[in-house]
Coordinates of C-alpha atoms and ligand atoms in Angstrom, one line a residue:
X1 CA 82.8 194.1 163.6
X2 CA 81.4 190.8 164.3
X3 CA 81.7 188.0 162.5
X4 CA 79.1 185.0 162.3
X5 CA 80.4 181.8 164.4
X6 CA 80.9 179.3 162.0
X7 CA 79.4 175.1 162.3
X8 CA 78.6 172.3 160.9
X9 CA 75.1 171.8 159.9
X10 CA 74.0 168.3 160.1
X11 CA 70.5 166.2 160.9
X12 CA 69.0 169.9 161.8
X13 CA 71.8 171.1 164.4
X14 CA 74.4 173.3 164.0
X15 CA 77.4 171.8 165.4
X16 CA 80.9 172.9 166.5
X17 CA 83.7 172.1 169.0
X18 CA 83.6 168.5 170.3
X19 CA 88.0 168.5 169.5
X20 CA 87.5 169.4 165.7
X21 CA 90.5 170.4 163.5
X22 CA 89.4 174.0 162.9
X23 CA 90.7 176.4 160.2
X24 CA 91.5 179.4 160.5
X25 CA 89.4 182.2 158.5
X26 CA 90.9 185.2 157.1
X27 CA 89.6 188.6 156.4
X28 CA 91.1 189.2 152.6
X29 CA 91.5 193.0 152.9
X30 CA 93.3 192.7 156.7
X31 CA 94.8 189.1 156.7
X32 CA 93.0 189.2 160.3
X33 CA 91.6 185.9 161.0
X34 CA 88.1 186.2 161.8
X35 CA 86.5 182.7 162.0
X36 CA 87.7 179.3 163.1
X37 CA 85.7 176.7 160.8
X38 CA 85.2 172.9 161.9
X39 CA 86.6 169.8 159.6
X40 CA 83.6 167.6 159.7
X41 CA 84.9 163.9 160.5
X42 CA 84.3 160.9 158.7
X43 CA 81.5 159.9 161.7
X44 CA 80.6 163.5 160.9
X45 CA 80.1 162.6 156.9
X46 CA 78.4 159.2 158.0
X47 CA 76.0 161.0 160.2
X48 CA 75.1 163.8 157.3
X49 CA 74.7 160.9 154.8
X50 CA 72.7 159.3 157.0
X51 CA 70.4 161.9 158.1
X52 CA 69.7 162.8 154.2
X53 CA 68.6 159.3 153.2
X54 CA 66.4 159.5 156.5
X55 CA 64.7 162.9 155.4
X56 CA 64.9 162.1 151.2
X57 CA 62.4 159.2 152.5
X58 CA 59.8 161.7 153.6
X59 CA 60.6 164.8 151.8
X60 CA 60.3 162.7 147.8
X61 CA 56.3 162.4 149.2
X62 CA 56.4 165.9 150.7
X63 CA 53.9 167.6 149.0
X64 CA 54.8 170.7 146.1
X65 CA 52.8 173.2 148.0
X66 CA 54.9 172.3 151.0
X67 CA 58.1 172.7 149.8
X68 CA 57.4 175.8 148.0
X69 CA 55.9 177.7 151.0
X70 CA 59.4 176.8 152.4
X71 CA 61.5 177.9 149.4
X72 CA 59.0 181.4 149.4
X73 CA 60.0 181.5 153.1
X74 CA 63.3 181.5 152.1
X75 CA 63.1 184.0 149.9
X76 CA 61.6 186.4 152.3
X77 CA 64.2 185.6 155.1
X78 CA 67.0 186.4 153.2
X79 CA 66.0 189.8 152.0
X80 CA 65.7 190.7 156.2
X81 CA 68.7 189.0 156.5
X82 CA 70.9 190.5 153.8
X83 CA 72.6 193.6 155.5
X84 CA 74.2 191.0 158.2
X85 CA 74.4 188.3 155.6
X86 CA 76.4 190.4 153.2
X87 CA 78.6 192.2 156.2
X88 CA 79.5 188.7 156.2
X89 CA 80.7 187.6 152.8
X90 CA 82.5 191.0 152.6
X91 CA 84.4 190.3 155.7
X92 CA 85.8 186.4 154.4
X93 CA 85.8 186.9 151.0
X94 CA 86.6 190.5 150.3
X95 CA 83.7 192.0 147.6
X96 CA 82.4 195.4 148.3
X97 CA 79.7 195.6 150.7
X98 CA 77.0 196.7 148.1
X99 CA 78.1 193.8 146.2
X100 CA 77.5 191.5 148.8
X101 CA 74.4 192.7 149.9
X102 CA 73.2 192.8 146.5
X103 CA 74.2 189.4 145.7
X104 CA 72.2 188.1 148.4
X105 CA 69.0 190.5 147.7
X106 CA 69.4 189.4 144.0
X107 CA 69.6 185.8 144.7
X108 CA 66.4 185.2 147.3
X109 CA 64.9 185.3 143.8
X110 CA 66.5 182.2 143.3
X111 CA 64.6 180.5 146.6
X112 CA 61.1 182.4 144.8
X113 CA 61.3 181.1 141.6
X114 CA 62.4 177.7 142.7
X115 CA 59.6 178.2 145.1
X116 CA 57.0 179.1 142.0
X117 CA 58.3 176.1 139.7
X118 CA 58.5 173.4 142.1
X119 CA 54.6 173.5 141.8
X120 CA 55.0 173.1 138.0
X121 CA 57.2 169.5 138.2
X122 CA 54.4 168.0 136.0
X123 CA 54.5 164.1 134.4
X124 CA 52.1 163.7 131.3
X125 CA 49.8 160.9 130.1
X126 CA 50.7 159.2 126.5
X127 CA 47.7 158.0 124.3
X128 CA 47.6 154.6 124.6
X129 CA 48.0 151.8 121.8
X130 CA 44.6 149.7 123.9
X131 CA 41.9 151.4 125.4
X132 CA 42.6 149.7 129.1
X133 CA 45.7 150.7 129.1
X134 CA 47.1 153.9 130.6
X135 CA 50.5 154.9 130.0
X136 CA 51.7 158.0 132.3
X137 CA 55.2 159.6 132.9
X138 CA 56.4 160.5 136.3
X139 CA 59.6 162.8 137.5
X140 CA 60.3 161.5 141.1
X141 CA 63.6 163.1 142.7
X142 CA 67.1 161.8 141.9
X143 CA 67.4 161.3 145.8
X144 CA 70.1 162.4 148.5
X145 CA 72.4 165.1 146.5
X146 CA 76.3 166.1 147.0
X147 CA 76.7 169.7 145.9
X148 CA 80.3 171.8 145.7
X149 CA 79.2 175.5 146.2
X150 CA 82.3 177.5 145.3
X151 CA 84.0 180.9 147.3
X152 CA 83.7 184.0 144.0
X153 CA 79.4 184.1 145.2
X154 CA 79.0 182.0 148.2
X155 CA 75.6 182.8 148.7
X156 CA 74.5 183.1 145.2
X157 CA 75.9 179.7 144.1
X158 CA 74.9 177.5 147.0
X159 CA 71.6 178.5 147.3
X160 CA 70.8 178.0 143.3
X161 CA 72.1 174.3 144.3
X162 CA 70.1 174.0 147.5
X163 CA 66.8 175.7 146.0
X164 CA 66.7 173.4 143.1
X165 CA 67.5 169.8 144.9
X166 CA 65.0 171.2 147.9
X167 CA 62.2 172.4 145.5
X168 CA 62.4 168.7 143.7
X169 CA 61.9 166.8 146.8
X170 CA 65.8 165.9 147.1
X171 CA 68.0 166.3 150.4
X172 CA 70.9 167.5 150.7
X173 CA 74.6 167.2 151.7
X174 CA 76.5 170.2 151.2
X175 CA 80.2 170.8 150.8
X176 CA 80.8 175.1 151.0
X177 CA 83.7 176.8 150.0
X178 CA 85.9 176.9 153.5
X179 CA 87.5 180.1 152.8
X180 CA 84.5 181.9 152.5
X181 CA 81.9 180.2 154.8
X182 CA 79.9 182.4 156.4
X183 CA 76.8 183.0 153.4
X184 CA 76.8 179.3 153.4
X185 CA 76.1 178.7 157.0
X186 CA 73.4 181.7 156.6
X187 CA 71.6 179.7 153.7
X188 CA 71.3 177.1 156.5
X189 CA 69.8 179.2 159.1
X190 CA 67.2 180.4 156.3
X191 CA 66.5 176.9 155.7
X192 CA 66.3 176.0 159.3
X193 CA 64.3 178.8 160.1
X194 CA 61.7 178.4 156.8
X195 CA 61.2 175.1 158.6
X196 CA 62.7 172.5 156.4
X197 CA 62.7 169.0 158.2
X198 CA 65.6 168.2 160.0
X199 CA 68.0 166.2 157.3
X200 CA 67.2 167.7 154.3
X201 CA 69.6 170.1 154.4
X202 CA 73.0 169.4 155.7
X203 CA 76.4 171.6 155.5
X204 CA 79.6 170.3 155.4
X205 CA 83.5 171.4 155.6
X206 CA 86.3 170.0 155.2
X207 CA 89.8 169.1 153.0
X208 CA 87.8 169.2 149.5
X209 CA 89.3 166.3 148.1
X210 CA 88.7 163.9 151.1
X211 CA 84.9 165.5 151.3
X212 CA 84.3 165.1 147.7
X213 CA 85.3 161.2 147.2
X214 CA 83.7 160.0 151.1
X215 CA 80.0 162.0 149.5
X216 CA 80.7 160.7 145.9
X217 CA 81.6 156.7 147.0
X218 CA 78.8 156.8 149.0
X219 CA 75.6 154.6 147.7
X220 CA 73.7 157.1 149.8
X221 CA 74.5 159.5 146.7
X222 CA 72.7 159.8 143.6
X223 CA 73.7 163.3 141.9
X224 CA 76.6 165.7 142.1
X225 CA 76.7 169.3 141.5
X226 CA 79.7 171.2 141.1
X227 CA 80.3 174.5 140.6
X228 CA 84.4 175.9 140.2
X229 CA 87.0 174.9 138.3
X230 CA 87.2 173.0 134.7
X231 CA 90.3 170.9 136.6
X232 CA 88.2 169.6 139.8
X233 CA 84.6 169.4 137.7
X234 CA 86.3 166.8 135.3
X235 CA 87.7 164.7 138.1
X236 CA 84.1 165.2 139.8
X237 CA 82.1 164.2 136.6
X238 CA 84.6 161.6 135.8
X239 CA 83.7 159.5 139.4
X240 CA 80.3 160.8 139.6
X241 CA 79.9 158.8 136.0
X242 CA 82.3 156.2 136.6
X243 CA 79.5 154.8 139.5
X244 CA 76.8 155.9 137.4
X245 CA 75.4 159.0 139.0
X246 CA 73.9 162.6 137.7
X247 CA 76.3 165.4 137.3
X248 CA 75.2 168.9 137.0
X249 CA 78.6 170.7 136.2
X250 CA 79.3 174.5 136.3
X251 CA 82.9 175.7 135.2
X252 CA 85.3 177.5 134.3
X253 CA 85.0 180.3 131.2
X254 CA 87.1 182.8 129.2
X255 CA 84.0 184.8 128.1
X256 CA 85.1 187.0 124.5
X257 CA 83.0 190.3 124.0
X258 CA 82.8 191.1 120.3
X259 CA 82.7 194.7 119.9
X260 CA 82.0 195.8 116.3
X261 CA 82.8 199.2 114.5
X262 CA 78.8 199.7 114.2
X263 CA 79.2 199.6 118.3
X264 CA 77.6 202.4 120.6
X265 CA 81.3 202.1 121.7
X266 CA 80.2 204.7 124.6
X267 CA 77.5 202.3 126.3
X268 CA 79.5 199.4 125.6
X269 CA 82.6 200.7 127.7
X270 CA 80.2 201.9 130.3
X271 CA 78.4 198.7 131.1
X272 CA 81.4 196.9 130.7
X273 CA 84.0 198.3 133.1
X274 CA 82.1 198.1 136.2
X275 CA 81.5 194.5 134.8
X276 CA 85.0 193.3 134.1
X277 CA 85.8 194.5 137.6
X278 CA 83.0 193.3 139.4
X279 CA 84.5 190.9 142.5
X280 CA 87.6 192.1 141.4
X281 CA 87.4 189.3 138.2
X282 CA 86.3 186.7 140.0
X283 CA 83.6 185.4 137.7
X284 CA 83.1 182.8 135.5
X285 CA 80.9 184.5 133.1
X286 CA 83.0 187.4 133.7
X287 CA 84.3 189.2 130.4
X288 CA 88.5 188.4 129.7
X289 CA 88.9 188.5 126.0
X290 CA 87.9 191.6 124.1
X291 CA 87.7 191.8 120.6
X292 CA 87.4 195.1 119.2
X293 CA 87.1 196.1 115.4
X294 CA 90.2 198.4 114.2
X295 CA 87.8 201.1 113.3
X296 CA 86.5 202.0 117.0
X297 CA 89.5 199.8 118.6
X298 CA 91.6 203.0 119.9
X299 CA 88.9 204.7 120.9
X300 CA 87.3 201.8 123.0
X301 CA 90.4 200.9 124.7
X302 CA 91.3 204.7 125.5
X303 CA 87.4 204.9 127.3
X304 CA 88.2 202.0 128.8
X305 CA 91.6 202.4 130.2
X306 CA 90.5 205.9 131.6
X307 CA 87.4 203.9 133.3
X308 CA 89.4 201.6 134.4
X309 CA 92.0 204.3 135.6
X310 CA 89.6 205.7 137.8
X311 CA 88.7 202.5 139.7
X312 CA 88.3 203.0 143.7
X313 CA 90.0 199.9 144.8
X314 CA 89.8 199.2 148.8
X315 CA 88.5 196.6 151.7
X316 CA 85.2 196.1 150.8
X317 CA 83.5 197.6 153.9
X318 CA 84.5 201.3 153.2
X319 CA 82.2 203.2 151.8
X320 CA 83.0 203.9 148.1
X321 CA 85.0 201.2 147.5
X322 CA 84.4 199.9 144.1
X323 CA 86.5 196.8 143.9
X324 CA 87.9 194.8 146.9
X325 CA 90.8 192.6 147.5
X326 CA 91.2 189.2 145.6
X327 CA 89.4 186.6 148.1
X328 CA 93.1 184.3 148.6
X329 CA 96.3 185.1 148.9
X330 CA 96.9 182.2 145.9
X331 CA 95.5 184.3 143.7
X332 CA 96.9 187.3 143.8
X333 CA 100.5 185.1 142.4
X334 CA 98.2 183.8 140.3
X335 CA 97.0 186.8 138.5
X336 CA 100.5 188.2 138.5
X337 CA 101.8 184.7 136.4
X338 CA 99.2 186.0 134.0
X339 CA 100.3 189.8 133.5
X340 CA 104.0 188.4 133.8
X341 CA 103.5 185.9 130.7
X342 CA 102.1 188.7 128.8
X343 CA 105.1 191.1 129.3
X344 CA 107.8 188.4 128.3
X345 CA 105.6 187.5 124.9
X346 CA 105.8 191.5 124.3
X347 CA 102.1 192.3 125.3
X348 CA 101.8 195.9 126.8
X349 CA 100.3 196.7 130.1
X350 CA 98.1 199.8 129.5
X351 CA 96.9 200.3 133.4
X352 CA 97.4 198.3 136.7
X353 CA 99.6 195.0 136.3
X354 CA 100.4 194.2 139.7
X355 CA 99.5 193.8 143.4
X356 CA 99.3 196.5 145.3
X357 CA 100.9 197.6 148.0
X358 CA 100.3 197.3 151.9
X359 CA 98.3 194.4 153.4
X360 CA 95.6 192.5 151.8
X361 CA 95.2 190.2 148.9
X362 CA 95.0 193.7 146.3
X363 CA 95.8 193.5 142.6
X364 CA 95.4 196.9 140.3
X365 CA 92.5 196.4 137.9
X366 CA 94.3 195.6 134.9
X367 CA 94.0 196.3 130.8
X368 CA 96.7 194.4 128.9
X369 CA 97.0 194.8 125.1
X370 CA 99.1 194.0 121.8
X371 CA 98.8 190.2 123.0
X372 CA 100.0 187.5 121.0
X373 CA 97.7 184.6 120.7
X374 CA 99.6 182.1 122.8
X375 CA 99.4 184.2 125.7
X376 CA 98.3 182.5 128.8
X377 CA 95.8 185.4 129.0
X378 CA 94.0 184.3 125.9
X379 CA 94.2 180.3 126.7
X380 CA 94.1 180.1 130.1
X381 CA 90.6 181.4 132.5
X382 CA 92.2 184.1 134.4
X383 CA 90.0 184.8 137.0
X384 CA 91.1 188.2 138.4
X385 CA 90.8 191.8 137.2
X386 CA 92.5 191.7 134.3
X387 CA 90.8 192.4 130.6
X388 CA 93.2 191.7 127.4
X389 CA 92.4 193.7 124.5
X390 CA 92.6 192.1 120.7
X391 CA 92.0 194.0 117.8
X392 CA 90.3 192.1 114.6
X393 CA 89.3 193.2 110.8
X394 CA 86.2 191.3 109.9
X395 CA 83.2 189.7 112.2
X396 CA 84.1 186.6 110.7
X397 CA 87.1 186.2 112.3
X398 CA 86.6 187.0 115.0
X399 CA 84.0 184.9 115.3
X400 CA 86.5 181.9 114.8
X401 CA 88.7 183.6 117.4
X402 CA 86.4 183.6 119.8
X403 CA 85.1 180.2 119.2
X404 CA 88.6 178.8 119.3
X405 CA 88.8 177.6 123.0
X406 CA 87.6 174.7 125.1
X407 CA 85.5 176.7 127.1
X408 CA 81.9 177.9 126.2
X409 CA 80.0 179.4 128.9
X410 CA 79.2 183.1 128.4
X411 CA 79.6 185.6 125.4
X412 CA 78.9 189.1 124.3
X413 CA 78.1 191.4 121.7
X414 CA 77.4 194.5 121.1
X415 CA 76.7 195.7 117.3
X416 CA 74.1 197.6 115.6
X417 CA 73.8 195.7 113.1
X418 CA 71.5 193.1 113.1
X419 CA 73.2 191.2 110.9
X420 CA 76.4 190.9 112.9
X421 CA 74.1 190.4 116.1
X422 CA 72.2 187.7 114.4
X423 CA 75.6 186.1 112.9
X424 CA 77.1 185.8 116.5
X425 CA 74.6 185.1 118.6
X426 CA 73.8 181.7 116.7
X427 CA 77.6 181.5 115.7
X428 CA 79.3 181.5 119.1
X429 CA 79.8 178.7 120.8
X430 CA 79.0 179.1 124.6
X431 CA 75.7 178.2 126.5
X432 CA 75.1 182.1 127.2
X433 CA 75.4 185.2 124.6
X434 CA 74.3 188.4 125.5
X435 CA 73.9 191.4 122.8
X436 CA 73.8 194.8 123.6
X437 CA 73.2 194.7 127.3
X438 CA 74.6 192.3 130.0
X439 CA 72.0 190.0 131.1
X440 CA 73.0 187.0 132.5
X441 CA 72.2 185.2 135.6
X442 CA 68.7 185.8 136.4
X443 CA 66.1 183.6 138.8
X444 CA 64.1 182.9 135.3
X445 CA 66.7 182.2 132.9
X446 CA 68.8 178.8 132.5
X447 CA 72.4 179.6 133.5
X448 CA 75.1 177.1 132.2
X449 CA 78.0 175.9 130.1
X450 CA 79.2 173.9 127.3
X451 CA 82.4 171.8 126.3
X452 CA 85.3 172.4 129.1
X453 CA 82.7 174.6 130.5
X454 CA 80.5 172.1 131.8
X455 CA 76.9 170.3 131.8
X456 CA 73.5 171.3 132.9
X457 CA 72.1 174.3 133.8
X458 CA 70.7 175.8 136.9
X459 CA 67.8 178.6 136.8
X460 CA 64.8 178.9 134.1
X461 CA 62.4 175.9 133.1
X462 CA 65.3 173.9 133.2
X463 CA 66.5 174.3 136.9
X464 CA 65.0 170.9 137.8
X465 CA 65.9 168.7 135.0
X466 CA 69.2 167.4 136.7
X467 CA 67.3 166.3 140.1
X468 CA 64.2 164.8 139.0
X469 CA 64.2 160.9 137.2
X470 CA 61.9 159.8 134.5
X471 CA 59.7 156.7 135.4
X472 CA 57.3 155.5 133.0
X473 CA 54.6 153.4 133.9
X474 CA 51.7 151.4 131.6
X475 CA 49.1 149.7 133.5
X476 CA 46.2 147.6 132.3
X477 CA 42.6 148.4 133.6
Ligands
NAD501 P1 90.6 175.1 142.6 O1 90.6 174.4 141.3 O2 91.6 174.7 143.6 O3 89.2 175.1 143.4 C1 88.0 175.5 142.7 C2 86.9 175.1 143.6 O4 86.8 173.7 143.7 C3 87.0 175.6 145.1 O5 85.8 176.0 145.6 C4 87.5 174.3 145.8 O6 87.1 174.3 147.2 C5 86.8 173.2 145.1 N1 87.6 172.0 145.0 C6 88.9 171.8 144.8 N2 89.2 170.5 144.7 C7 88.1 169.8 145.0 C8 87.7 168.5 145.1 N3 88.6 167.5 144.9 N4 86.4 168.1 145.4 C9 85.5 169.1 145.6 N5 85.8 170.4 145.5 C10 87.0 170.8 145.2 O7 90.9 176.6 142.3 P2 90.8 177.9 143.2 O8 92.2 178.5 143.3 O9 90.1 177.8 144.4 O10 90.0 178.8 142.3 C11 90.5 179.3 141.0 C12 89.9 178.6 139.9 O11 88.6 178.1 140.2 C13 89.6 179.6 138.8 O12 90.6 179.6 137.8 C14 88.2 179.3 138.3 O13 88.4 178.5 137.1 C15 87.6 178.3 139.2 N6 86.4 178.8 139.8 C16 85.3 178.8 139.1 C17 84.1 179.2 139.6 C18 82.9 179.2 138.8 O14 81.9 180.0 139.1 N7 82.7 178.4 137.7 C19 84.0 179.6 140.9 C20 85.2 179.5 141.7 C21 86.4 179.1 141.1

């Protein structure tokens, strides 16, 4: 099965060789390596930083229609693309082929709306105080951009980046997850191909750290974007601010579901298995606390561990498979530190609970239950396929027991009632809550975090918001 070979993309070319260190690129389900990726150098990071303040010059006047042709472009070229494209992402970073192929058909939405709104970046004129004067409002681009794309959807999260700082008349300079580069490196050639000017788009790889403070010292750079953990995005902001520069930050969550007694218990358990488990856990909107009321609690767990039971677990490019391996060999110790916590504060494990046997990063899709609050499951993001189970008495609490972390990204319901829907969906605090269905994500809707969870959103009206400056100006006639 072939594998893409994997570059640098910098000033238009796609570049490898010429004595690079080179990493090595492993397939998750086989432990086979499968790639060798290229370290850019520091001349390398000079060169990209260069090319992007050359092409932000030309592409802040380039005109809305032109940039959205290229974004619709885009948008178009992936769809062709996303059999191979997806083949490629199941092969470094483990997900289930439909998965992958889906995440890419999903997100060329993301290069068409970005490609609709771009044409809607509009200033406005304010009434003057003296009839010769003229007072207007401008939103010019931030300028040359340092985005982190992160490995659980490499396609999906870089191109949100890419789409917005591209559609606002930004360039630029990409740093990709280097364990899973290959979607990355395909966002490129889409971009390439579209016809974007040479510069605008530039792709990067490297030790993150070193990457990350060479881009962010840089005067070249006015904005950072960051998607991954709450850890790195609070060093990130915490530079990016220190020199005074934009920071859109997507992190980390521990997204509660509130399941009431007045639940259609069956639909919830349903939508939400194939959810939890979805790249193996791997999600930062992806549901880890559940909070079920003791009247359908038994009966909600029961459907769920049977779901959960029946699970197809598997490498990714098998037919059937339902959930793949975890995408690093880090976190499958990871996960375990999780279930292993939980057993020694007396939780129980209900299914799953450990790795699997054999080779490949595989961990059993997991339901843990009877967990004391000061589990690590309940505190700490997990980030695998694990879902703890907590059984409440009134909505109220556990309203406040949802509520009572750092992180607020993403949140569910599901009630009948619309008093309980009504109570939680203005009471929660996280930047998403969906009730009754699971409908997060989308092209048209703003995607995003609070507190630990971060700042900004990407996607809806607000996409653009974190690339574009205000300028007023007043003139005199
Ligand atoms: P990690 O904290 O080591 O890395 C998280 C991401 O940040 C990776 O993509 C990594 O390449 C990047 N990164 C790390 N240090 C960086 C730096 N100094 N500069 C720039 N980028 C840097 O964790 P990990 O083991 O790779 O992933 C597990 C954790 O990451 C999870 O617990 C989860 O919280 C988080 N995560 C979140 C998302 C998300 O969608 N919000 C995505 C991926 C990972």
């Amino acid at each position: 099965m072939s594998y893409p070979r994997l570059s640098l993309y910098i000033d238009g070319e796609f570049i490898h060789g010429g004595g690079r260190l080179e990493q090595d690129i492993l397939n998750p389900a086989t432990h086979e390596v499968i790639g060798k990726l290229p370290h850019a150098t520091r001349e390398d990071l000079d060169q990209a930083l260069a090319a992007a303040a050359r092409a932000f010059e030309s592409w802040r006047k380039s005109s809305p229609i032109e940039r959205s042709n290229v974004l619709r472009k885009v948008g178009e070229l992936a769809r062709a693309r996303a059999q191979d494209i997806g083949r490629g992402i199941t092969m470094d970073q483990g997900k289930p082929l439909a998965e992958s192929v889906g995440e890419v058909m999903f997100c060329a939405e993301h290069a068409e709306w970005h490609a609709e709104e771009c044409r809607r970046i509009y200033g406005r004129v304010i009434p003057a105080r003296h009839p010769a004067v003229r007072q207007t409002v401008l939103r010019e681009p931030v300028g040359v951009v340092a985005a982190f794309s992160p490995w659980n959807f490499p396609f999906n999260q870089a191109i949100r980046k890419v789409s917005a700082a591209v559609g606002a008349g930004c360039s630029v300079i990409l740093k990709g997850p280097e364990d899973t580069p290959s979607a990355v490196l395909a966002i490129a050639q889409l971009f390439h191909d579209a016809g974007l000017p040479k510069g605008v788009l530039n792709i990067v790889w490297g030790v993150p750290s070193e990457v990350s403070n060479h881009l962010i010292e840089s005067p070249v750079v006015r904005k950072i974007t960051f998607t991954g953990s709450t850890a790195v995005g609070k060093m990130l902001a915490a530079k990016a601010s220190s020199l005074m520069k934009r920071s859109t930050m997507e992190l980390g969550g521990h997204a509660p579901v509130i399941v009431c007694d007045d639940a259609d218990v069956d639909a919830a358990i349903a939508l939400l298995v194939p959810y939890k488990f979805r790249n193996a856990g791997q999600v930062c909107i992806s549901p880890t606390r559940f909070y079920v009321q003791q009247g359908v609690y038994d009966r909600f767990v029961a459907g769920f561990v049977e779901k959960t039971s029946a699970l197809k677990v598997g490498d990714g490019l098998v037919e059937g498979t339902q959930m793949g391996p975890l995408a690093q060999q880090r976190r499958v110790g990871a996960v375990e530190g999780f279930i292993d916590d939980a057993r020694e504060r007396g939780a129980s494990v209900l299914v799953g609970g450990a790795p699997l046997p054999g080779v490949g990063n595989y961990f059993a899709p997991t339901v843990v239950a009877d967990l004391p609050d000061n589990a690590r499951l309940l505190n700490e993001e997990p980030f695998g396929p694990v879902a703890g189970m907590i059984r409440f008495k009134t909505v109220e609490e556990a309203l406040q027991r949802a509520n009572g972390l750092p992180y607020g990204l993403a949140s569910y319901v599901f009630t009948r009632s619309n008093h309980n829907a009504h109570l939680l969906s203005t009471g929660l605090a996280a930047g998403m809550v969906s009730v009754n269905h699971i409908g997060l994500a989308l092209a048209e809707t703003p995607f995003g975090g609070i507190n630990d969870s971060g700042m900004g959103s990407e996607g809806g009206l607000e996409t653009f918001d974190g690339y574009l400056n205000t300028k007023f100006i007043t003139q005199m006639n």
